[in-house]
Amino acid sequence: MIVCVAVVGHQNNPLYIQSFTEADDALKLHHIVHCSLDVIDERVNNPKKSGPTLNETFLGLLYPTENYKVYGYLTNTKVKFIVVTTDLDVRDADVRNFFRKFHVAYVDAVSNPFHVPGKKITSRTFAERVSTIVKSFGLSSAG
Amino acid sequence: MGREVSESCVDSLLTEMVSSYCDRFYANKPELAARRIEAIGFQVGHQLSERYTMERPRFSDNLEAIKFICKDFWSELFKKQIDNLKTNHKGTFVLQDNRFRWLARMSIDPSSEDGDLSQDNSAPVTENKAAQATSMHLYFPCGIIRGALSNLGIPCAVSADISSLPACELLVMECIRLYLLSYAHCIAFISTARYSFFSQSRSSCMIIVIFHPCISERALRFR
């Protein structure tokens, strides 16, 4: 189950953070997201493998904490998507799928002419689409 | 997203935008109108680059990003690729389009306004008027390219030049430099104002003179 998604801009400024748990640990999730930014920087600046996976957008599992797994995705425009999930047996393909749908929703939100680049995304449509994608992530990996 | 708009609507919108900014909003200040149009193009380019880089892996260097602009980005916008790309390998690129779609339906009224021009002078004069009239229409695509490249992490300055009517050349200069374009109407573009005039190190054309009478100190601190 996904507990938190975040969009971080290219200057590491938060553009959208949303947690999907009823518990009150939003701050802890924000902290996890913040720490994962360092991991992303390190992955991008010191690529471990060369070849076809060098410039991929999907960065994979960033780091596992005791209860959570954090996945990252870096777009061409240096915008980072971070997903924190509590599932222990998440498949790579599911997360990639999730990020693809999330990227589409993000592009649509940013194409809004009233959206100021660099500021937070305030679109309700984007928030609804994201919660739909998050809910369908849980269903597809359970099935 | 599947919605479509007819191309004539886009052409009309662009023509109307240029004419409103030049004739109504900033009637006697063409450089301000140019800057506003270029800023609109910047925002559009910013958002379009998000959309068109969606499925692609990341670019490893600037040349790949420029090639993306020349091939995929240009095909999405204009249904064709750039015809010729030249570079001096020092951060300057020249993109040449032999039939720029947004200029394809433009023509210049061949009768000149001054009735007393002799026949010998008419050819260069009409070319001059052509360049003036159509140069305003090129600020928007310059802004689009600048917005797209800056979203990909390459701050730059883009300027355009028309040699013969539907062909145009776009000059992309990576940031930090103040350049003089060697044409009759000289326009200096500045991309970042953080560096002083005399901090050029790599470039061989360290030119500081500005010919255009309308560029003021305020314009030099633009962006």
mmCIF file of C-alpha atoms in Angstrom:
data_model
loop_
_atom_site.group_PDB
_atom_site.id
_atom_site.type_symbol
_atom_site.label_atom_id
_atom_site.label_comp_id
_atom_site.label_asym_id
_atom_site.label_seq_id
_atom_site.Cartn_x
_atom_site.Cartn_y
_atom_site.Cartn_z
ATOM 1 C CA MET A 1 0.000 0.000 0.000
ATOM 2 C CA ILE A 2 1.346 3.373 -0.939
ATOM 3 C CA VAL A 3 1.541 5.714 1.998
ATOM 4 C CA CYS A 4 3.086 8.769 0.427
ATOM 5 C CA VAL A 5 3.846 10.255 -2.974
ATOM 6 C CA ALA A 6 5.939 13.336 -3.552
ATOM 7 C CA VAL A 7 6.991 15.493 -6.453
ATOM 8 C CA VAL A 8 10.209 17.418 -5.974
ATOM 9 C CA GLY A 9 11.467 20.050 -8.373
ATOM 10 C CA HIS A 10 14.915 20.362 -9.819
ATOM 11 C CA GLN A 11 16.131 22.618 -7.054
ATOM 12 C CA ASN A 12 14.916 20.073 -4.511
ATOM 13 C CA ASN A 13 11.901 22.230 -3.737
ATOM 14 C CA PRO A 14 8.737 20.275 -2.915
ATOM 15 C CA LEU A 15 6.012 20.644 -5.512
ATOM 16 C CA TYR A 16 3.513 18.157 -4.170
ATOM 17 C CA ILE A 17 3.483 15.895 -1.112
ATOM 18 C CA GLN A 18 0.513 13.777 -0.239
ATOM 19 C CA SER A 19 0.242 11.039 2.335
ATOM 20 C CA PHE A 20 -2.421 8.392 2.206
ATOM 21 C CA THR A 21 -2.508 7.031 5.727
ATOM 22 C CA GLU A 22 -4.972 7.855 8.455
ATOM 23 C CA ALA A 23 -2.239 7.887 11.047
ATOM 24 C CA ASP A 24 -0.572 11.089 12.072
ATOM 25 C CA ASP A 25 2.876 10.354 10.769
ATOM 26 C CA ALA A 26 2.837 12.781 7.871
ATOM 27 C CA LEU A 27 5.946 14.439 9.244
ATOM 28 C CA LYS A 28 7.848 11.188 9.375
ATOM 29 C CA LEU A 29 6.928 10.476 5.777
ATOM 30 C CA HIS A 30 8.077 13.921 4.714
ATOM 31 C CA HIS A 31 11.353 13.238 6.444
ATOM 32 C CA ILE A 32 11.758 9.953 4.595
ATOM 33 C CA VAL A 33 11.099 11.705 1.313
ATOM 34 C CA HIS A 34 13.639 14.364 2.173
ATOM 35 C CA CYS A 35 16.309 11.798 2.967
ATOM 36 C CA SER A 36 15.678 9.963 -0.245
ATOM 37 C CA LEU A 37 16.603 13.076 -2.224
ATOM 38 C CA ASP A 38 20.217 12.547 -1.205
ATOM 39 C CA VAL A 39 20.095 8.996 -2.448
ATOM 40 C CA ILE A 40 18.750 10.193 -5.789
ATOM 41 C CA ASP A 41 21.538 12.744 -6.144
ATOM 42 C CA GLU A 42 24.088 10.121 -5.391
ATOM 43 C CA ARG A 43 22.579 7.656 -7.841
ATOM 44 C CA VAL A 44 22.494 10.212 -10.604
ATOM 45 C CA ASN A 45 25.981 11.546 -10.099
ATOM 46 C CA ASN A 46 27.706 8.203 -9.629
ATOM 47 C CA PRO A 47 26.029 5.755 -11.932
ATOM 48 C CA LYS A 48 26.846 2.213 -10.929
ATOM 49 C CA LYS A 49 26.039 0.544 -14.178
ATOM 50 C CA SER A 50 26.681 1.681 -17.702
ATOM 51 C CA GLY A 51 24.762 0.725 -20.792
ATOM 52 C CA PRO A 52 21.017 0.736 -21.323
ATOM 53 C CA THR A 53 20.097 1.491 -17.742
ATOM 54 C CA LEU A 54 22.338 4.516 -17.489
ATOM 55 C CA ASN A 55 19.856 7.218 -18.302
ATOM 56 C CA GLU A 56 16.646 5.524 -17.404
ATOM 57 C CA THR A 57 13.992 7.544 -15.745
ATOM 58 C CA PHE A 58 13.013 4.855 -13.242
ATOM 59 C CA LEU A 59 15.613 4.779 -10.500
ATOM 60 C CA GLY A 60 14.349 1.759 -8.647
ATOM 61 C CA LEU A 61 14.411 1.060 -4.949
ATOM 62 C CA LEU A 62 16.232 3.909 -3.301
ATOM 63 C CA TYR A 63 16.561 2.594 0.194
ATOM 64 C CA PRO A 64 14.577 0.342 2.467
ATOM 65 C CA THR A 65 13.820 1.461 5.999
ATOM 66 C CA GLU A 66 12.364 -0.764 8.694
ATOM 67 C CA ASN A 67 8.755 -0.508 7.535
ATOM 68 C CA TYR A 68 8.880 1.259 4.232
ATOM 69 C CA LYS A 69 10.329 0.991 0.785
ATOM 70 C CA VAL A 70 11.108 4.113 -1.185
ATOM 71 C CA TYR A 71 11.139 4.208 -4.980
ATOM 72 C CA GLY A 72 12.365 7.050 -7.133
ATOM 73 C CA TYR A 73 11.867 8.329 -10.684
ATOM 74 C CA LEU A 74 13.722 11.164 -12.352
ATOM 75 C CA THR A 75 12.312 12.881 -15.417
ATOM 76 C CA ASN A 76 14.194 14.594 -18.211
ATOM 77 C CA THR A 77 13.378 17.940 -16.728
ATOM 78 C CA LYS A 78 15.056 16.992 -13.445
ATOM 79 C CA VAL A 79 11.783 16.611 -11.568
ATOM 80 C CA LYS A 80 11.791 13.753 -9.076
ATOM 81 C CA PHE A 81 8.883 11.548 -8.148
ATOM 82 C CA ILE A 82 9.170 9.636 -4.894
ATOM 83 C CA VAL A 83 6.874 6.899 -3.675
ATOM 84 C CA VAL A 84 6.886 5.443 -0.173
ATOM 85 C CA THR A 85 5.167 2.123 0.203
ATOM 86 C CA THR A 86 4.622 -0.323 3.032
ATOM 87 C CA ASP A 87 4.279 -3.414 0.892
ATOM 88 C CA LEU A 88 6.961 -5.972 1.356
ATOM 89 C CA ASP A 89 6.564 -7.770 -1.921
ATOM 90 C CA VAL A 90 6.115 -4.983 -4.435
ATOM 91 C CA ARG A 91 6.896 -5.915 -8.015
ATOM 92 C CA ASP A 92 9.136 -3.685 -10.097
ATOM 93 C CA ALA A 93 6.699 -3.688 -12.986
ATOM 94 C CA ASP A 94 3.884 -2.393 -10.788
ATOM 95 C CA VAL A 95 5.959 0.500 -9.577
ATOM 96 C CA ARG A 96 7.059 1.356 -13.107
ATOM 97 C CA ASN A 97 3.447 1.314 -14.195
ATOM 98 C CA PHE A 98 2.521 3.544 -11.331
ATOM 99 C CA PHE A 99 5.226 6.033 -12.212
ATOM 100 C CA ARG A 100 4.160 6.094 -15.819
ATOM 101 C CA LYS A 101 0.585 6.989 -14.927
ATOM 102 C CA PHE A 102 1.809 9.455 -12.360
ATOM 103 C CA HIS A 103 4.024 11.126 -14.952
ATOM 104 C CA VAL A 104 1.053 11.566 -17.274
ATOM 105 C CA ALA A 105 -0.951 13.166 -14.482
ATOM 106 C CA TYR A 106 1.975 15.421 -13.586
ATOM 107 C CA VAL A 107 2.436 16.592 -17.175
ATOM 108 C CA ASP A 108 -1.239 17.429 -17.408
ATOM 109 C CA ALA A 109 -1.078 19.375 -14.150
ATOM 110 C CA VAL A 110 1.973 21.344 -15.251
ATOM 111 C CA SER A 111 0.447 22.167 -18.636
ATOM 112 C CA ASN A 112 -2.145 24.250 -16.824
ATOM 113 C CA PRO A 113 -1.481 27.827 -17.948
ATOM 114 C CA PHE A 114 -2.238 29.104 -14.483
ATOM 115 C CA HIS A 115 0.368 26.899 -12.893
ATOM 116 C CA VAL A 116 3.566 28.750 -12.084
ATOM 117 C CA PRO A 117 6.596 26.558 -12.670
ATOM 118 C CA GLY A 118 8.492 26.100 -9.433
ATOM 119 C CA LYS A 119 5.495 26.644 -7.211
ATOM 120 C CA LYS A 120 3.403 23.933 -5.603
ATOM 121 C CA ILE A 121 0.805 22.119 -7.629
ATOM 122 C CA THR A 122 -2.566 23.170 -6.320
ATOM 123 C CA SER A 123 -4.829 21.497 -8.819
ATOM 124 C CA ARG A 124 -7.653 19.455 -7.323
ATOM 125 C CA THR A 125 -7.922 17.415 -10.491
ATOM 126 C CA PHE A 126 -4.325 16.356 -10.068
ATOM 127 C CA ALA A 127 -4.961 15.362 -6.457
ATOM 128 C CA GLU A 128 -7.966 13.289 -7.470
ATOM 129 C CA ARG A 129 -6.113 11.579 -10.275
ATOM 130 C CA VAL A 130 -3.243 10.778 -7.964
ATOM 131 C CA SER A 131 -5.537 9.208 -5.370
ATOM 132 C CA THR A 132 -7.184 7.149 -8.111
ATOM 133 C CA ILE A 133 -3.798 5.908 -9.314
ATOM 134 C CA VAL A 134 -2.728 5.146 -5.748
ATOM 135 C CA LYS A 135 -5.889 3.149 -5.089
ATOM 136 C CA SER A 136 -5.501 1.171 -8.289
ATOM 137 C CA PHE A 137 -1.898 0.383 -7.385
ATOM 138 C CA GLY A 138 -3.061 -1.426 -4.283
ATOM 139 C CA LEU A 139 -5.645 -3.422 -6.248
ATOM 140 C CA SER A 140 -3.426 -4.522 -9.098
ATOM 141 C CA SER A 141 -0.658 -5.810 -6.893
ATOM 142 C CA ALA A 142 -3.114 -7.693 -4.709
ATOM 143 C CA GLY A 143 -4.654 -9.428 -7.741
ATOM 144 C CA MET B 1 -4.824 13.720 -24.837
ATOM 145 C CA GLY B 2 -6.820 13.459 -28.014
ATOM 146 C CA ARG B 3 -8.210 16.890 -28.671
ATOM 147 C CA GLU B 4 -7.310 18.528 -31.964
ATOM 148 C CA VAL B 5 -7.376 22.085 -33.177
ATOM 149 C CA SER B 6 -7.196 23.143 -36.794
ATOM 150 C CA GLU B 7 -3.929 24.605 -37.945
ATOM 151 C CA SER B 8 -5.551 27.753 -39.249
ATOM 152 C CA CYS B 9 -6.688 28.499 -35.698
ATOM 153 C CA VAL B 10 -3.113 28.312 -34.491
ATOM 154 C CA ASP B 11 -1.950 30.555 -37.347
ATOM 155 C CA SER B 12 -4.662 33.097 -36.608
ATOM 156 C CA LEU B 13 -3.863 33.051 -32.913
ATOM 157 C CA LEU B 14 -0.183 33.688 -33.535
ATOM 158 C CA THR B 15 -0.823 36.460 -36.012
ATOM 159 C CA GLU B 16 -3.281 38.087 -33.656
ATOM 160 C CA MET B 17 -0.894 37.792 -30.731
ATOM 161 C CA VAL B 18 1.892 39.535 -32.622
ATOM 162 C CA SER B 19 -0.366 42.239 -33.929
ATOM 163 C CA SER B 20 -1.983 42.911 -30.517
ATOM 164 C CA TYR B 21 1.308 43.173 -28.744
ATOM 165 C CA CYS B 22 2.935 45.278 -31.428
ATOM 166 C CA ASP B 23 0.088 47.539 -32.379
ATOM 167 C CA ARG B 24 -2.045 47.824 -29.288
ATOM 168 C CA PHE B 25 -0.403 46.916 -26.019
ATOM 169 C CA TYR B 26 3.096 48.215 -26.644
ATOM 170 C CA ALA B 27 2.391 50.356 -29.643
ATOM 171 C CA ASN B 28 5.598 52.338 -29.847
ATOM 172 C CA LYS B 29 7.888 50.007 -27.987
ATOM 173 C CA PRO B 30 8.674 47.081 -30.211
ATOM 174 C CA GLU B 31 11.387 45.741 -27.941
ATOM 175 C CA LEU B 32 8.962 45.460 -25.024
ATOM 176 C CA ALA B 33 6.433 43.716 -27.233
ATOM 177 C CA ALA B 34 9.155 41.363 -28.399
ATOM 178 C CA ARG B 35 10.100 40.568 -24.827
ATOM 179 C CA ARG B 36 6.516 39.846 -23.806
ATOM 180 C CA ILE B 37 5.968 37.574 -26.781
ATOM 181 C CA GLU B 38 9.209 35.789 -26.048
ATOM 182 C CA ALA B 39 8.167 35.321 -22.425
ATOM 183 C CA ILE B 40 4.898 33.745 -23.520
ATOM 184 C CA GLY B 41 6.904 31.443 -25.761
ATOM 185 C CA PHE B 42 9.157 30.597 -22.828
ATOM 186 C CA GLN B 43 6.269 29.368 -20.733
ATOM 187 C CA VAL B 44 4.811 27.378 -23.624
ATOM 188 C CA GLY B 45 8.183 25.800 -24.371
ATOM 189 C CA HIS B 46 8.623 24.935 -20.716
ATOM 190 C CA GLN B 47 5.336 23.054 -20.606
ATOM 191 C CA LEU B 48 5.742 21.431 -24.012
ATOM 192 C CA SER B 49 9.153 20.085 -23.099
ATOM 193 C CA GLU B 50 7.607 18.338 -20.075
ATOM 194 C CA ARG B 51 5.075 16.675 -22.314
ATOM 195 C CA TYR B 52 7.339 15.648 -25.148
ATOM 196 C CA THR B 53 10.131 14.246 -22.997
ATOM 197 C CA MET B 54 7.747 12.043 -21.121
ATOM 198 C CA GLU B 55 8.527 8.645 -22.603
ATOM 199 C CA ARG B 56 12.194 9.169 -23.243
ATOM 200 C CA PRO B 57 15.268 8.256 -21.239
ATOM 201 C CA ARG B 58 17.267 11.133 -19.909
ATOM 202 C CA PHE B 59 19.710 13.041 -22.081
ATOM 203 C CA SER B 60 23.352 12.527 -21.327
ATOM 204 C CA ASP B 61 24.639 15.826 -22.665
ATOM 205 C CA ASN B 62 23.677 19.095 -24.271
ATOM 206 C CA LEU B 63 24.133 17.866 -27.802
ATOM 207 C CA GLU B 64 21.546 15.167 -27.260
ATOM 208 C CA ALA B 65 19.116 17.710 -25.935
ATOM 209 C CA ILE B 66 19.652 19.932 -28.974
ATOM 210 C CA LYS B 67 19.176 16.943 -31.253
ATOM 211 C CA PHE B 68 15.957 16.169 -29.434
ATOM 212 C CA ILE B 69 14.818 19.726 -30.151
ATOM 213 C CA CYS B 70 15.779 19.392 -33.802
ATOM 214 C CA LYS B 71 14.106 16.066 -34.365
ATOM 215 C CA ASP B 72 11.340 15.039 -32.004
ATOM 216 C CA PHE B 73 10.328 18.396 -30.592
ATOM 217 C CA TRP B 74 10.278 20.062 -33.992
ATOM 218 C CA SER B 75 8.291 17.157 -35.473
ATOM 219 C CA GLU B 76 5.699 17.427 -32.748
ATOM 220 C CA LEU B 77 5.345 21.142 -33.272
ATOM 221 C CA PHE B 78 5.808 21.541 -36.990
ATOM 222 C CA LYS B 79 5.476 18.025 -38.417
ATOM 223 C CA LYS B 80 8.983 18.142 -39.829
ATOM 224 C CA GLN B 81 12.529 18.087 -38.561
ATOM 225 C CA ILE B 82 15.127 20.808 -38.652
ATOM 226 C CA ASP B 83 16.866 20.733 -42.004
ATOM 227 C CA ASN B 84 20.344 21.641 -40.908
ATOM 228 C CA LEU B 85 22.146 21.843 -37.590
ATOM 229 C CA LYS B 86 25.530 23.501 -37.275
ATOM 230 C CA THR B 87 27.633 24.007 -34.207
ATOM 231 C CA ASN B 88 30.932 25.556 -33.331
ATOM 232 C CA HIS B 89 31.412 23.030 -30.526
ATOM 233 C CA LYS B 90 31.748 25.878 -28.088
ATOM 234 C CA GLY B 91 28.129 26.153 -27.107
ATOM 235 C CA THR B 92 26.601 27.832 -30.142
ATOM 236 C CA PHE B 93 24.181 26.022 -32.420
ATOM 237 C CA VAL B 94 22.503 27.182 -35.598
ATOM 238 C CA LEU B 95 19.238 25.485 -36.491
ATOM 239 C CA GLN B 96 18.076 26.010 -40.020
ATOM 240 C CA ASP B 97 14.570 25.349 -41.206
ATOM 241 C CA ASN B 98 14.061 25.783 -44.927
ATOM 242 C CA ARG B 99 10.335 26.086 -44.714
ATOM 243 C CA PHE B 100 9.261 27.305 -41.326
ATOM 244 C CA ARG B 101 5.626 26.381 -40.935
ATOM 245 C CA TRP B 102 4.492 29.525 -39.203
ATOM 246 C CA LEU B 103 6.037 31.720 -41.883
ATOM 247 C CA ALA B 104 4.887 29.590 -44.786
ATOM 248 C CA ARG B 105 1.743 31.575 -45.403
ATOM 249 C CA MET B 106 3.250 34.997 -45.017
ATOM 250 C CA SER B 107 4.032 37.347 -47.844
ATOM 251 C CA ILE B 108 5.204 40.893 -48.000
ATOM 252 C CA ASP B 109 3.337 43.542 -49.900
ATOM 253 C CA PRO B 110 5.761 44.319 -52.739
ATOM 254 C CA SER B 111 4.622 47.909 -53.266
ATOM 255 C CA SER B 112 6.696 50.143 -51.079
ATOM 256 C CA GLU B 113 5.152 52.946 -49.106
ATOM 257 C CA ASP B 114 7.511 55.647 -50.332
ATOM 258 C CA GLY B 115 6.575 56.283 -53.887
ATOM 259 C CA ASP B 116 9.803 58.017 -54.787
ATOM 260 C CA LEU B 117 12.191 55.114 -54.443
ATOM 261 C CA SER B 118 14.072 54.303 -57.565
ATOM 262 C CA GLN B 119 13.945 50.850 -59.042
ATOM 263 C CA ASP B 120 17.521 50.036 -58.033
ATOM 264 C CA ASN B 121 16.850 50.427 -54.375
ATOM 265 C CA SER B 122 13.665 48.499 -54.251
ATOM 266 C CA ALA B 123 15.075 44.999 -53.804
ATOM 267 C CA PRO B 124 17.138 45.511 -50.633
ATOM 268 C CA VAL B 125 14.505 47.834 -49.206
ATOM 269 C CA THR B 126 11.728 45.302 -49.586
ATOM 270 C CA GLU B 127 13.966 42.658 -48.098
ATOM 271 C CA ASN B 128 14.551 44.938 -45.148
ATOM 272 C CA LYS B 129 10.840 45.493 -44.681
ATOM 273 C CA ALA B 130 10.298 41.772 -44.970
ATOM 274 C CA ALA B 131 12.848 41.122 -42.255
ATOM 275 C CA GLN B 132 11.326 43.740 -39.997
ATOM 276 C CA ALA B 133 7.779 42.594 -40.442
ATOM 277 C CA THR B 134 8.474 38.941 -39.982
ATOM 278 C CA SER B 135 11.057 39.197 -37.227
ATOM 279 C CA MET B 136 8.331 39.964 -34.733
ATOM 280 C CA HIS B 137 6.727 36.650 -35.616
ATOM 281 C CA LEU B 138 9.880 34.778 -34.754
ATOM 282 C CA TYR B 139 10.094 35.830 -31.117
ATOM 283 C CA PHE B 140 7.477 33.307 -30.117
ATOM 284 C CA PRO B 141 9.283 30.258 -31.526
ATOM 285 C CA CYS B 142 12.554 31.576 -30.074
ATOM 286 C CA GLY B 143 10.860 31.708 -26.706
ATOM 287 C CA ILE B 144 9.546 28.192 -27.147
ATOM 288 C CA ILE B 145 13.017 26.840 -27.810
ATOM 289 C CA ARG B 146 14.506 28.808 -24.939
ATOM 290 C CA GLY B 147 11.810 27.525 -22.579
ATOM 291 C CA ALA B 148 12.246 23.938 -23.686
ATOM 292 C CA LEU B 149 16.031 24.026 -23.346
ATOM 293 C CA SER B 150 15.984 25.750 -19.992
ATOM 294 C CA ASN B 151 13.569 23.149 -18.678
ATOM 295 C CA LEU B 152 16.039 20.499 -19.791
ATOM 296 C CA GLY B 153 18.713 22.236 -17.774
ATOM 297 C CA ILE B 154 20.439 24.272 -20.496
ATOM 298 C CA PRO B 155 20.054 28.010 -20.016
ATOM 299 C CA CYS B 156 20.550 29.723 -23.352
ATOM 300 C CA ALA B 157 19.667 32.643 -25.548
ATOM 301 C CA VAL B 158 17.904 32.104 -28.838
ATOM 302 C CA SER B 159 17.672 34.515 -31.708
ATOM 303 C CA ALA B 160 16.324 34.157 -35.207
ATOM 304 C CA ASP B 161 17.187 35.435 -38.607
ATOM 305 C CA ILE B 162 15.287 35.224 -41.879
ATOM 306 C CA SER B 163 17.246 34.999 -45.074
ATOM 307 C CA SER B 164 14.472 34.352 -47.535
ATOM 308 C CA LEU B 165 10.911 34.053 -46.661
ATOM 309 C CA PRO B 166 9.883 30.787 -45.581
ATOM 310 C CA ALA B 167 13.377 29.753 -44.458
ATOM 311 C CA CYS B 168 14.681 30.871 -41.113
ATOM 312 C CA GLU B 169 17.701 30.265 -38.949
ATOM 313 C CA LEU B 170 17.660 30.074 -35.212
ATOM 314 C CA LEU B 171 20.798 30.709 -33.282
ATOM 315 C CA VAL B 172 21.073 29.050 -29.873
ATOM 316 C CA MET B 173 23.789 30.362 -27.648
ATOM 317 C CA GLU B 174 24.490 28.809 -24.330
ATOM 318 C CA CYS B 175 24.349 31.278 -21.556
ATOM 319 C CA ILE B 176 26.601 33.755 -19.913
ATOM 320 C CA ARG B 177 27.693 35.609 -22.995
ATOM 321 C CA LEU B 178 26.749 38.916 -24.461
ATOM 322 C CA TYR B 179 26.838 38.662 -28.247
ATOM 323 C CA LEU B 180 26.643 40.921 -31.219
ATOM 324 C CA LEU B 181 24.835 39.499 -34.215
ATOM 325 C CA SER B 182 26.411 40.703 -37.373
ATOM 326 C CA TYR B 183 23.333 41.806 -39.213
ATOM 327 C CA ALA B 184 22.124 45.223 -40.210
ATOM 328 C CA HIS B 185 19.688 45.441 -37.321
ATOM 329 C CA CYS B 186 21.691 44.304 -34.372
ATOM 330 C CA ILE B 187 20.019 42.956 -31.326
ATOM 331 C CA ALA B 188 21.879 41.846 -28.232
ATOM 332 C CA PHE B 189 20.383 38.983 -26.247
ATOM 333 C CA ILE B 190 21.406 38.404 -22.723
ATOM 334 C CA SER B 191 20.578 35.188 -21.018
ATOM 335 C CA THR B 192 21.868 35.564 -17.485
ATOM 336 C CA ALA B 193 22.780 38.811 -15.922
ATOM 337 C CA ARG B 194 24.818 37.308 -13.150
ATOM 338 C CA TYR B 195 28.108 37.485 -14.952
ATOM 339 C CA SER B 196 29.804 40.757 -15.694
ATOM 340 C CA PHE B 197 30.827 41.817 -19.158
ATOM 341 C CA PHE B 198 34.440 41.008 -18.718
ATOM 342 C CA SER B 199 34.259 37.509 -17.356
ATOM 343 C CA GLN B 200 34.419 35.750 -20.708
ATOM 344 C CA SER B 201 37.010 33.076 -20.745
ATOM 345 C CA ARG B 202 36.329 30.463 -23.355
ATOM 346 C CA SER B 203 34.687 32.400 -26.097
ATOM 347 C CA SER B 204 36.703 33.937 -28.846
ATOM 348 C CA CYS B 205 34.155 36.585 -29.773
ATOM 349 C CA MET B 206 34.255 38.852 -26.758
ATOM 350 C CA ILE B 207 32.151 41.643 -28.115
ATOM 351 C CA ILE B 208 30.602 44.167 -25.847
ATOM 352 C CA VAL B 209 29.287 46.860 -28.147
ATOM 353 C CA ILE B 210 25.569 47.117 -28.678
ATOM 354 C CA PHE B 211 24.259 48.843 -31.758
ATOM 355 C CA HIS B 212 20.551 48.734 -31.255
ATOM 356 C CA PRO B 213 19.488 52.148 -30.042
ATOM 357 C CA CYS B 214 16.539 50.853 -28.091
ATOM 358 C CA ILE B 215 18.405 48.527 -25.798
ATOM 359 C CA SER B 216 18.832 50.392 -22.559
ATOM 360 C CA GLU B 217 20.526 49.639 -19.299
ATOM 361 C CA ARG B 218 17.301 48.104 -18.063
ATOM 362 C CA ALA B 219 17.301 45.689 -20.941
ATOM 363 C CA LEU B 220 20.831 44.694 -20.110
ATOM 364 C CA ARG B 221 19.715 43.527 -16.727
ATOM 365 C CA PHE B 222 16.807 41.576 -18.191
ATOM 366 C CA ARG B 223 16.668 38.136 -16.569
#
